[in-house]
XYZ file of C-alpha atoms in Angstrom:
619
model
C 114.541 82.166 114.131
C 113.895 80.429 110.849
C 110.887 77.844 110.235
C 111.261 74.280 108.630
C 114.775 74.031 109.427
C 114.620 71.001 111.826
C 113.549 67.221 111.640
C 109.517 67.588 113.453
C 106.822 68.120 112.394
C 102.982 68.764 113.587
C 100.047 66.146 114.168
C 97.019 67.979 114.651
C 93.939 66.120 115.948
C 90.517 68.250 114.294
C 86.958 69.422 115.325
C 85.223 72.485 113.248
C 86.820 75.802 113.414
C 85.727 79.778 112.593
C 87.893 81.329 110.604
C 88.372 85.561 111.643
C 86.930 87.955 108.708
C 87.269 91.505 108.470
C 84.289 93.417 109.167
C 82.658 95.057 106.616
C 83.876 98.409 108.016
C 85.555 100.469 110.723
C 82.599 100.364 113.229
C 82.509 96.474 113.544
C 85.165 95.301 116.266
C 88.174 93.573 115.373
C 89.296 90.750 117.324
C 92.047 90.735 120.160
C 91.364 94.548 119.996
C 93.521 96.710 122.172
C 93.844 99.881 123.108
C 96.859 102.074 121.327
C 100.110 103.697 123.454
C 100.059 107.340 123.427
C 103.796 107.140 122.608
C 104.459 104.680 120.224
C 106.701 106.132 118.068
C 105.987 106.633 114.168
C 107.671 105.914 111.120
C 105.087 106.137 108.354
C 104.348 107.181 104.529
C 100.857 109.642 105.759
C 98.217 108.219 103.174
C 96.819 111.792 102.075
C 100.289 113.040 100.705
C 102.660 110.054 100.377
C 105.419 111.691 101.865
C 107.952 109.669 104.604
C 107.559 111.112 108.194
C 111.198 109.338 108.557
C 113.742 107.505 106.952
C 113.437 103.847 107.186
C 116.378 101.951 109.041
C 117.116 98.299 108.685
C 118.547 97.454 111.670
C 115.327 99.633 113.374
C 112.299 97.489 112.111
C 111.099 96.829 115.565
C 110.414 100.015 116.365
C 108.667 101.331 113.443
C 105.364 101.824 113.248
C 102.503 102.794 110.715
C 100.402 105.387 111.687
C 96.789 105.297 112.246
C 94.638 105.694 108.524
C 91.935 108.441 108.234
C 89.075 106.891 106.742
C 87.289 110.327 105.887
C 89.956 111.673 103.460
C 89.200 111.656 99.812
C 92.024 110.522 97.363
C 94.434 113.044 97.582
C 95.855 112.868 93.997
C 93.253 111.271 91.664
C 93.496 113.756 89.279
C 96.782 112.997 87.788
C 95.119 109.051 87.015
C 91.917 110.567 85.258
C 93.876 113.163 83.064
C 96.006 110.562 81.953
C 93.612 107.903 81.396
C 90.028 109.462 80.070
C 88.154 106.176 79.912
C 88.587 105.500 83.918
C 86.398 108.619 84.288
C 83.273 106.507 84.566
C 84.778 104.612 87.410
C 86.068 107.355 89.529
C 83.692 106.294 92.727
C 84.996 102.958 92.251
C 88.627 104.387 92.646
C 87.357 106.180 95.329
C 85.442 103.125 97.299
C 88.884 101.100 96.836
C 90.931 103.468 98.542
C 88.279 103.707 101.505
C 88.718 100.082 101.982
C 92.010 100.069 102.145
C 92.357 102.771 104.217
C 90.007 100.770 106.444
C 91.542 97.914 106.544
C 94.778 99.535 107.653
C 92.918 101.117 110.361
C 91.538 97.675 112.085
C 94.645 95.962 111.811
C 96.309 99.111 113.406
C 93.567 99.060 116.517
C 93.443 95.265 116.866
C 97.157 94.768 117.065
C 98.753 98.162 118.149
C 100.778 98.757 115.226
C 100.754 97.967 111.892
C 104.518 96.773 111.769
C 103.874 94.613 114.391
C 101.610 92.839 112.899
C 103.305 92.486 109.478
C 106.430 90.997 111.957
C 104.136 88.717 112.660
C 106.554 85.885 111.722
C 108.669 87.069 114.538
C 106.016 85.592 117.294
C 104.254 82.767 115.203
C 106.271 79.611 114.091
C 109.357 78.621 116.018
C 111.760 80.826 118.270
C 114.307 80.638 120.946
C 114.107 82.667 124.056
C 117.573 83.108 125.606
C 117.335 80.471 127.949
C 117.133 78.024 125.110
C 113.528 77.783 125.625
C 111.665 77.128 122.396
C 107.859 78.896 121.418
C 106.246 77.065 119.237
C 103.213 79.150 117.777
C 100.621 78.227 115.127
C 96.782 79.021 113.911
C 95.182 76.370 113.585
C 91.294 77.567 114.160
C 89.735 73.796 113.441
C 91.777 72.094 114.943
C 91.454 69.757 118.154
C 94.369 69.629 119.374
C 98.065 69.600 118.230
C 101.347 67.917 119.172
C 105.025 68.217 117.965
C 106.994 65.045 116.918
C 110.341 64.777 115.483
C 113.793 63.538 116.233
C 114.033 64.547 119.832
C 110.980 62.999 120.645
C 111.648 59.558 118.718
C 109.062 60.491 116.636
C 106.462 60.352 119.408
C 103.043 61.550 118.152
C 101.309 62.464 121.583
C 103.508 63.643 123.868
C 104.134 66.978 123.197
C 100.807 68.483 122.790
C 99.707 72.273 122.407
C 98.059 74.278 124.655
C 94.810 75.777 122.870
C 94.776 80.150 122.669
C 92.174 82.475 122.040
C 91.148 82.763 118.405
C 92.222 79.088 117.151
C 95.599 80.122 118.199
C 98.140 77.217 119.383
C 101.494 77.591 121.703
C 103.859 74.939 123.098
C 107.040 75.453 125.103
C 109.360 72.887 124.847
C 112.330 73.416 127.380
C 116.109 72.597 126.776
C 117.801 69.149 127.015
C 120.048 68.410 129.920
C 123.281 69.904 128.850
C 120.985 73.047 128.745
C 120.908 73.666 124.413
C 117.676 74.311 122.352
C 116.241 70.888 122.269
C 116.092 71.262 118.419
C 119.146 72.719 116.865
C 119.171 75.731 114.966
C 121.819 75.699 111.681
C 121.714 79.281 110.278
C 124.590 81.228 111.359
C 125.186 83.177 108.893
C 125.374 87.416 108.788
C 124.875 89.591 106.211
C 128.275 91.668 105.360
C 127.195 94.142 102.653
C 124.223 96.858 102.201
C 121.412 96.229 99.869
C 122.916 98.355 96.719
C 120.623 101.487 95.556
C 117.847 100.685 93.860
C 119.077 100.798 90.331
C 117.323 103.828 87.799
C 117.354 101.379 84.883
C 116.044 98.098 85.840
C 117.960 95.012 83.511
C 116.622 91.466 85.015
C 118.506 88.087 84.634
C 115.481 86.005 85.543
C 117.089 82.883 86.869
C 116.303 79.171 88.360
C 119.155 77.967 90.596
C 118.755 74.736 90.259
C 119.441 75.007 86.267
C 122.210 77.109 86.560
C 124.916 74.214 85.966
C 125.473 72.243 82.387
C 125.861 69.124 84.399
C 122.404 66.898 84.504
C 121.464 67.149 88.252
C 120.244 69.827 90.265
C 122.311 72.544 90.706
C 122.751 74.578 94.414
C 122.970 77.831 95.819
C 126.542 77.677 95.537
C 127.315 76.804 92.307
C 125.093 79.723 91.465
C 127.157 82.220 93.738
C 130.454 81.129 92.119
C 129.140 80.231 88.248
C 126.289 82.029 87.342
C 127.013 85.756 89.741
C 130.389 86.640 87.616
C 128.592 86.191 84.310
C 125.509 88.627 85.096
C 128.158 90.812 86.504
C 129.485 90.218 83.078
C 126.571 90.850 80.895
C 125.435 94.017 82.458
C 122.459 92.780 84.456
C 121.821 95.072 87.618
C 119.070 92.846 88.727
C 118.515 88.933 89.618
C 115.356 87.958 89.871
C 115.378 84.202 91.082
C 112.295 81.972 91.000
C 111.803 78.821 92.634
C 113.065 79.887 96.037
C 109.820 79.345 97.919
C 109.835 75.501 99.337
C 107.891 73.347 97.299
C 107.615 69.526 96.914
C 107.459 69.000 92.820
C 110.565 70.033 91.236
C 108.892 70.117 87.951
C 106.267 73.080 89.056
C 108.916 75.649 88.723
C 108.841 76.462 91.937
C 104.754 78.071 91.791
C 103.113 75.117 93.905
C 104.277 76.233 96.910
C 103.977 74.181 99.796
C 105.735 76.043 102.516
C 106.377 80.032 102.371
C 108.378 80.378 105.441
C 111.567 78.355 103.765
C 113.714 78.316 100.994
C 114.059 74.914 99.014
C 116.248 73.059 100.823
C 116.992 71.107 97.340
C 119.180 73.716 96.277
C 121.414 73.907 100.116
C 121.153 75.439 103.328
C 119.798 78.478 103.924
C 122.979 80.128 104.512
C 124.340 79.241 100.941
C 121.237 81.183 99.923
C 122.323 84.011 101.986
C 125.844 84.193 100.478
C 124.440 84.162 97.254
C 122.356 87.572 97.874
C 125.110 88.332 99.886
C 127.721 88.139 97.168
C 125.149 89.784 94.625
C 124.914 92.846 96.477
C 128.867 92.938 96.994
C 128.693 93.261 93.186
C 126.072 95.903 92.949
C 123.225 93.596 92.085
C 119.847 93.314 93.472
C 117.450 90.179 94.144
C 114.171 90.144 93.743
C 112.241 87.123 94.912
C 109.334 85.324 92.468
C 106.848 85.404 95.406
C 103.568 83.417 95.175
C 100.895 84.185 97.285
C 98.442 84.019 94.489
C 97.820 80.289 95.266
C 99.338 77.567 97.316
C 100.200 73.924 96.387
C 97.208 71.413 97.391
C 99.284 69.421 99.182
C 97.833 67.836 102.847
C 100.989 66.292 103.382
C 103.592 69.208 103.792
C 101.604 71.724 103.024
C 98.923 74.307 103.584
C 95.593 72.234 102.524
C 93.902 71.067 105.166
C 96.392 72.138 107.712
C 93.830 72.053 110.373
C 91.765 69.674 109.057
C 89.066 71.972 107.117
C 89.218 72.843 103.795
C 89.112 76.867 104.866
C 91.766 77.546 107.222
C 93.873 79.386 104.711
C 92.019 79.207 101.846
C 88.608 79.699 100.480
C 86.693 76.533 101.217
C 84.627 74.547 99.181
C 84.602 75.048 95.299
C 86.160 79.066 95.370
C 88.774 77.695 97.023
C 90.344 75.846 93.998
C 91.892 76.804 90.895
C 90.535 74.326 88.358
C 93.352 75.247 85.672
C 96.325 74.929 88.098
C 95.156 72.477 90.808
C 96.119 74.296 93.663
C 94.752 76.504 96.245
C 93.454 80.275 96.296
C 94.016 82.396 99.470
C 91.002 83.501 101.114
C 92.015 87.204 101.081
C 89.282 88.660 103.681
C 90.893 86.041 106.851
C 92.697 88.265 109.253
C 95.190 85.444 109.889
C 96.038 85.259 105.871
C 96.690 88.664 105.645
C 98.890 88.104 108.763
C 100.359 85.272 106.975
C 101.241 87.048 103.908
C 102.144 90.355 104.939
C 104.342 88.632 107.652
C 105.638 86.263 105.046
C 106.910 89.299 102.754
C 108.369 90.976 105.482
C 110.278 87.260 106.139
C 112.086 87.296 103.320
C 113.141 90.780 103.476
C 114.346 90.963 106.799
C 116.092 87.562 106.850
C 117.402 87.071 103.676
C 117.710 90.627 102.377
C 116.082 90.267 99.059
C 115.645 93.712 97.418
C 112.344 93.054 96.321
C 109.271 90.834 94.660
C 108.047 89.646 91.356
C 104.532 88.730 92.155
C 103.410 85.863 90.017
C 99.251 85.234 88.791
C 98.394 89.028 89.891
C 95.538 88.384 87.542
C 94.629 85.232 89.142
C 94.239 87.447 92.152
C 92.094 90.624 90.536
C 89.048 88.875 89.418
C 87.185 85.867 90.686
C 87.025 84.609 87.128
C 90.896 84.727 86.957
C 91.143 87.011 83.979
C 89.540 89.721 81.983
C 87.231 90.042 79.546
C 86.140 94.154 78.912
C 86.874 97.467 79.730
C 84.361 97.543 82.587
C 85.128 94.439 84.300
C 88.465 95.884 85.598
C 85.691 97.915 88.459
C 82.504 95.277 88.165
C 81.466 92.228 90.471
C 83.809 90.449 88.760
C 87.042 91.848 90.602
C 88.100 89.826 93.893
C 88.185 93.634 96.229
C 89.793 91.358 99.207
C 92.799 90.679 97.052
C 93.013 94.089 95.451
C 92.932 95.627 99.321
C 95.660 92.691 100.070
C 97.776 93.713 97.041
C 97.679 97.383 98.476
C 98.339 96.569 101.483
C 101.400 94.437 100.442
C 102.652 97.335 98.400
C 102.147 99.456 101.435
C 104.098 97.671 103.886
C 106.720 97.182 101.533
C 107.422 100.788 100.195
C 106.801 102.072 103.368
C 109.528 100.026 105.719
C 111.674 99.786 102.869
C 111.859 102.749 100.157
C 114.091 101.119 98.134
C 111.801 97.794 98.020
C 111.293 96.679 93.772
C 107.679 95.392 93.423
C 106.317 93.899 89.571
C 102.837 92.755 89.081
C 102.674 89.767 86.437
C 99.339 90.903 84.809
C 98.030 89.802 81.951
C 94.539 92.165 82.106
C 95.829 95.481 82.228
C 94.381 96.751 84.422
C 94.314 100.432 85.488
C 96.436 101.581 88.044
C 98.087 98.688 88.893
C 101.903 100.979 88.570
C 100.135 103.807 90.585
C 100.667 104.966 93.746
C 98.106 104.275 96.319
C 97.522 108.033 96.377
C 96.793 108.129 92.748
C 94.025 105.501 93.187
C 96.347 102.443 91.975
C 97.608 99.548 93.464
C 101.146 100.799 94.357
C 103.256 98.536 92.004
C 106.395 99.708 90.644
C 106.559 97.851 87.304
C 104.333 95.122 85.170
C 105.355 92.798 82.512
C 104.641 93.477 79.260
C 103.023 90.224 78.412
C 102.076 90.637 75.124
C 105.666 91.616 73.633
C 106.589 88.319 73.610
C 103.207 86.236 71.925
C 103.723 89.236 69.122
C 107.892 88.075 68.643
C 106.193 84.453 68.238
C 103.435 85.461 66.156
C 105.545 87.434 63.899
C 107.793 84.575 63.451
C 105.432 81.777 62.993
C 102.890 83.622 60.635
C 104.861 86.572 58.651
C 107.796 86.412 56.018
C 110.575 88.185 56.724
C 110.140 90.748 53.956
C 106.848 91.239 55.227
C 107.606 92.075 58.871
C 105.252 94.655 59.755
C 107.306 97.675 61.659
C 104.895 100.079 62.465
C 102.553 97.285 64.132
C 105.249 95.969 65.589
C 106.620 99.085 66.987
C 102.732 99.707 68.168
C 103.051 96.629 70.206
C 105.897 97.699 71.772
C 105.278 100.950 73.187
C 101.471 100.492 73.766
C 101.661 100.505 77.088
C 100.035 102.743 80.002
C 101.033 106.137 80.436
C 102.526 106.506 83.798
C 102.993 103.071 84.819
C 106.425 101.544 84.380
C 106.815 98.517 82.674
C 109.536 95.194 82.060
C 109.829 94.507 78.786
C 110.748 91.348 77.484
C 111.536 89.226 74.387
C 111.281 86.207 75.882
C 110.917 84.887 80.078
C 111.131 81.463 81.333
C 107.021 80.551 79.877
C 108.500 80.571 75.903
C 111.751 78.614 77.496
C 109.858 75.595 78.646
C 108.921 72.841 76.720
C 105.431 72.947 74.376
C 106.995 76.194 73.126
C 110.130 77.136 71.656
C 112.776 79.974 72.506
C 113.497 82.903 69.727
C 116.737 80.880 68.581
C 115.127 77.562 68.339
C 112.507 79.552 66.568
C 114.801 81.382 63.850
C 117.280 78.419 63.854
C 115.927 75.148 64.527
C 117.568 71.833 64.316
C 121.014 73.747 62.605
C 121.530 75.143 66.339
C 122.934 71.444 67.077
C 125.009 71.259 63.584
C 126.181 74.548 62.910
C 126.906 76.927 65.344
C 130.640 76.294 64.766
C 132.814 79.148 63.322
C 135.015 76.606 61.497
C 132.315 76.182 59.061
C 131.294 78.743 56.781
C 128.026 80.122 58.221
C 124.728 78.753 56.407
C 122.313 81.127 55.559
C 120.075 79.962 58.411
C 122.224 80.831 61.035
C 123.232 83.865 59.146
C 119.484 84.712 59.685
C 118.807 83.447 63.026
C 121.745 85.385 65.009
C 121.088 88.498 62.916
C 117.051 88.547 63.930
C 117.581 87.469 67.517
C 119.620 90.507 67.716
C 117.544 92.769 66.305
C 114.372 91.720 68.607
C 115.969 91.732 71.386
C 117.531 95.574 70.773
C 114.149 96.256 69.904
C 112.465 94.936 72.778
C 115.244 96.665 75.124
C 115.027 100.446 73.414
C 111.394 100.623 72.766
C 108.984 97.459 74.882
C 109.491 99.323 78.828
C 110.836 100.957 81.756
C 112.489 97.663 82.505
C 114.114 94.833 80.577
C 114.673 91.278 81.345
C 116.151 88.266 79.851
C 115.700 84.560 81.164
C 118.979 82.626 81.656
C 120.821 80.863 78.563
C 118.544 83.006 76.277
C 121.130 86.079 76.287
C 123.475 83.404 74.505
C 120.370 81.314 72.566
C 119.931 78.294 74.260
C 119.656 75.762 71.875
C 117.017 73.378 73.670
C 113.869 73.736 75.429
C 113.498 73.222 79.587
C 111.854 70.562 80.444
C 112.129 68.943 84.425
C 112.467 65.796 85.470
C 108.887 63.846 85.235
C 107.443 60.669 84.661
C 106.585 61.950 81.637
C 110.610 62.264 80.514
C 111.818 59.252 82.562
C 112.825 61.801 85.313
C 115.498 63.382 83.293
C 117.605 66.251 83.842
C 118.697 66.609 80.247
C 116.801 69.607 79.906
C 116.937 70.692 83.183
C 120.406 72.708 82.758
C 121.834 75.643 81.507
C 124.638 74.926 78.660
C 127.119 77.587 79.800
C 129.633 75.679 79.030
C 128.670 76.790 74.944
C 129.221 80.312 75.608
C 132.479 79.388 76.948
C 133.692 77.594 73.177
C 135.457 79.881 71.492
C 134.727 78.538 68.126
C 130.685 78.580 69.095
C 128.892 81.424 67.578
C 126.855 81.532 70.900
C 129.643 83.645 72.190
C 128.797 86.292 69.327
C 125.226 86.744 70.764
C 126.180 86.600 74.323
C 128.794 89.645 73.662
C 125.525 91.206 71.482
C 123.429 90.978 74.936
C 126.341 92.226 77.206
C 127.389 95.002 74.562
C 123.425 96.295 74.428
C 123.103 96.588 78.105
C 126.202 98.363 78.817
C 125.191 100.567 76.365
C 121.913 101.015 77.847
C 123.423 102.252 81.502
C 125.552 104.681 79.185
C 123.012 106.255 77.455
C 119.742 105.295 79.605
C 116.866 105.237 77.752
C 114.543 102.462 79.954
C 113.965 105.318 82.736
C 113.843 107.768 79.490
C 109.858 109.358 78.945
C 107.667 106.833 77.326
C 107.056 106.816 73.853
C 103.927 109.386 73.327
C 104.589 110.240 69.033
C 103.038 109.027 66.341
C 104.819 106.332 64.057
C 104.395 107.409 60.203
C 106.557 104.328 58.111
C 107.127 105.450 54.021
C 107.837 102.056 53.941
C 106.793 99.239 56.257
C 108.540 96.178 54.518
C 112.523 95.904 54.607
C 114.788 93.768 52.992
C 117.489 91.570 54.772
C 119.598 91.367 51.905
């Protein structure tokens, strides 16, 4: 059963709660400790030598389990991480220390709740569910709270009478029993199953990042549909193996994006049901593609009204109280990484969207919000110092642990800014068990080079530099340009090269100006630079395969609530006379070159460039 998919809601009366912390290590007791089964059965990647003792089934995720951690092994391969990377030398305890804790951690979640998938299914027993007598369990934590009651339609919005019964551990359960004719006295409207396999998980990784609700020319919000039948065929078209959709995760202000999340366990119900979401990942894999979801769990909208702040009344149920608990920059809300019931949360919450909606994998937004308690880097030796947040490092682990674990196939990207080491290791290696990170500074160096440096003076052995300086061993996504140089303040690489003659002439029944001339000959060549040289990985943000001529901007008080730049202009590509059409074949032409020849999975880049000359001539 799905969450949030119902007219109620909660009203929650509050006295001070304790929140449950892990304990500093493997001696200290774990609450609602119990004893293991002799014969649970096993499924689980053994942490000294990463190998699966079984083959992971979907339809079997109930009875998998994770075996239990032994604290007392060293790092079984460290040594591949230090030969690579000399300068982490220094820090090798540190590498070693972080794998302890996480070992431990695994280990106390294991005793306390029997098995680690069960308590990563945690989503499966907390929220809302049906039993098959129609019965409803409600479930919720709720540690400072007083007491709680449901209200909603089928109790005429009555704020009393159906109050919880108070659990060990702040935990909170109400039964509410079916209506006369004997159905669930709240309806359930997902119906919906999956018909097709997740597709294999693709060798060369090309991303069309996407935003549903933009995915129309029309000025309104555009839905799940719309995106299954328009937008699906034309990644299909251009090559793209992989979606990776943001703004999924419920949240109130249209104009965040979709990264002030105020509930995790739903997708926005501004786009359609949940069932039109399904079809769309659905229909994707029918066509080969994988989804990855833009997960946030790196902070959570401040919202008290519909969302996680103060959801039992105290400013520390979910998140860090008092002034560590609030990102100053963003406004929002930072996880308290060390609660048992967060890591519950979020582990459960990953493990949500995979299971019921089948997504292939995550894109996990402000990873460097996460590392340090500063929220970003500033030397070489902060990557191991006080500085770095341990809890969400260990939570980061233990996400990519749970994930490649139940599901081999599972995609994971860090968005990291820092760079730091080991994030694209494997646990065993002493990193953090991502897959791939964003190349972040590919794109400010396109920018830079077109704001500050003439043409003839383009710089190609710095520029190639910047695009293969990356490190060794951990796979990166490359890209020109992502949704943050699409929105408005900044510009996109064709507004950049062409400006204001993108409105006037981009028509083919005009001889072409030398601007344009310019503009669609450099947009090429960045972006077949970028693809051949910037990553393991490539991805393009929507409209910018075809250079979308305007900026995206949501609907605001700031912009009269428009939706004028709110859209995607497909309906450019689709003019024949537009020159758009010539970059959009450019983008489709370079990626089905790319899975001919595949040179993103190729070996990174290890020579030295040597240029005669660095300077070249367009004419």
């Amino acid at each position: 059963m799905m969450r949030a998919l119902f007219s109620s809601m909660l009203f929650i009366s509050l006295s001070p709660g304790r929140d449950q912390i892990f304990p500093e290590d493997s001696s200290t007791a774990s609450p609602t400790k119990k004893k293991r089964g002799k014969t649970q059965q096993q499924v689980f990647r053994k942490l000294s030598t990463g190998t699966p003792a079984s083959v992971h089934k979907e339809s079997t995720h109930q009875n998998t389990a994770m075996s239990r951690s032994n604290t007392d092994k060293p790092l079984p391969n460290l040594d591949a991480f230090l030969q690579t990377d000399p300068y982490i030398g220094p820090y090798e305890g540190d590498l070693r220390r972080r794998y302890k804790q996480f070992a431990e951690r695994l280990m106390q979640l294991e005793e306390a709740e029997g098995t680690f998938d069960r308590f990563t299914q945690s989503y499966q027993s907390f929220g809302i569910h049906r039993r098959p007598d129609n019965v409803l369990v409600l479930r919720e934590w709720a540690p400072g709270a007083e007491a709680l009651f449901l209200t909603g339609d089928f109790n005429s919005w009555e704020r009393e009478s159906h109050p919880f019964t108070a659990k060990e551990h702040g935990k909170w359960e109400l039964h509410l029993p079916p209506i006369e004719d004997k159905s669930p006295a709240i309806e359930h409207l997902t119906k919906l199953k999956f018909q097709h396999l997740r597709p294999p998980r693709p060798s060369s990784l090309r991303i069309y990042e996407a935003h549903v609700g933009i995915g129309s020319p029309e000025e309104k919000i555009a839905s799940y549909n719309n995106f299954t039948r328009d937008v699906l065929p034309r990644v299909k078209d251009l090559g793209y193996n992989c979606i990776q959709l943001m703004a999924i995760m419920e949240h109130a202000y249209y104009a965040s994006f979709g990264y002030q999340v105020t509930n995790f366990f739903a997708a926005s119900s501004r786009f359609g049901a949940p069932d039109d979401l399904k079809v769309l990942i659905d229909t994707a894999h029918s066509l080969g593609i994988v989804v990855l979801l833009d997960v946030v769990h790196s902070h959570a909208s401040s919202n008290t009204e519909d969302g996680l702040n103060f959801f039992d009344g105290t400013d520390s149920c979910f998140f860090h109280g008092g002034f560590r608990g609030s990102h100053l920059l963003w406004g929002s809300r930072l996880f308290n990484y060390s609660s048992w019931e967060v890591c519950r949360f979020l582990l459960s919450n990953l493990r949500w969207w995979m299971d019921e909606y089948h997504f292939d994998g995550f894109r996990f937004d402000g990873v460097t919000s996460m590392l340090y308690h500063h929220h970003g880097i500033g030397n070489y030796s902060e990557y191991f110092g006080l500085q770095v947040d341990e809890n969400a490092v260990i939570y980061l682990m233990l996400a990519n642990h749970t994930l490649h674990t139940l599901y081999p196939e599972c995609i994971t990207v860090a968005e990291d800014v820092s760079g730091m080491p080991g994030l694209c290791r494997s646990i065993e290696e002493g990193g953090l068990g991502f897959d791939y990170r964003l190349t972040m500074a590919v794109p400010d160096k396109w920018i830079q080079v077109l704001k500050e440096v003439r043409d003839e003076d383009w710089d190609l052995e710095n520029i190639v530099y910047t695009l293969t300086n990356r490190r060794r061993g951990e796979a990166s996504i490359t890209y020109a340009e992502s949704h943050d140089q699409a929105l408005v303040g900044d510009k996109s690489l064709a507004f950049w090269l062409m400006d204001k003659e993108m409105y006037t002439n981009m028509t083919a029944l005009i001889s072409m100006t030398p601007v344009v001339d310019r503009g669609i000959q450099l947009h090429k060549l960045i972006r077949l630079l970028t693809h051949s040289l910037g990553g393991e990985g490539y991805l393009n943000f929507m409209g910018n395969e075809f250079g979308h001529p305007e900026w995206l901007d949501f609907p605001r008080e700031g912009n009269n609530e428009s939706y004028r730049f709110a859209r995607r202009q497909f309906n450019l590509v689709d003019s024949e006379h537009l020159r758009y059409r010539q970059l959009n074949a450019f983008d489709r032409d370079m990626n089905l070159t790319e899975d001919k020849y595949g040179w993103l999975p190729a070996s990174q880049v290890t020579a030295k460039y040597t240029f005669l000359n660095t300077s070249f001539n367009l004419q």
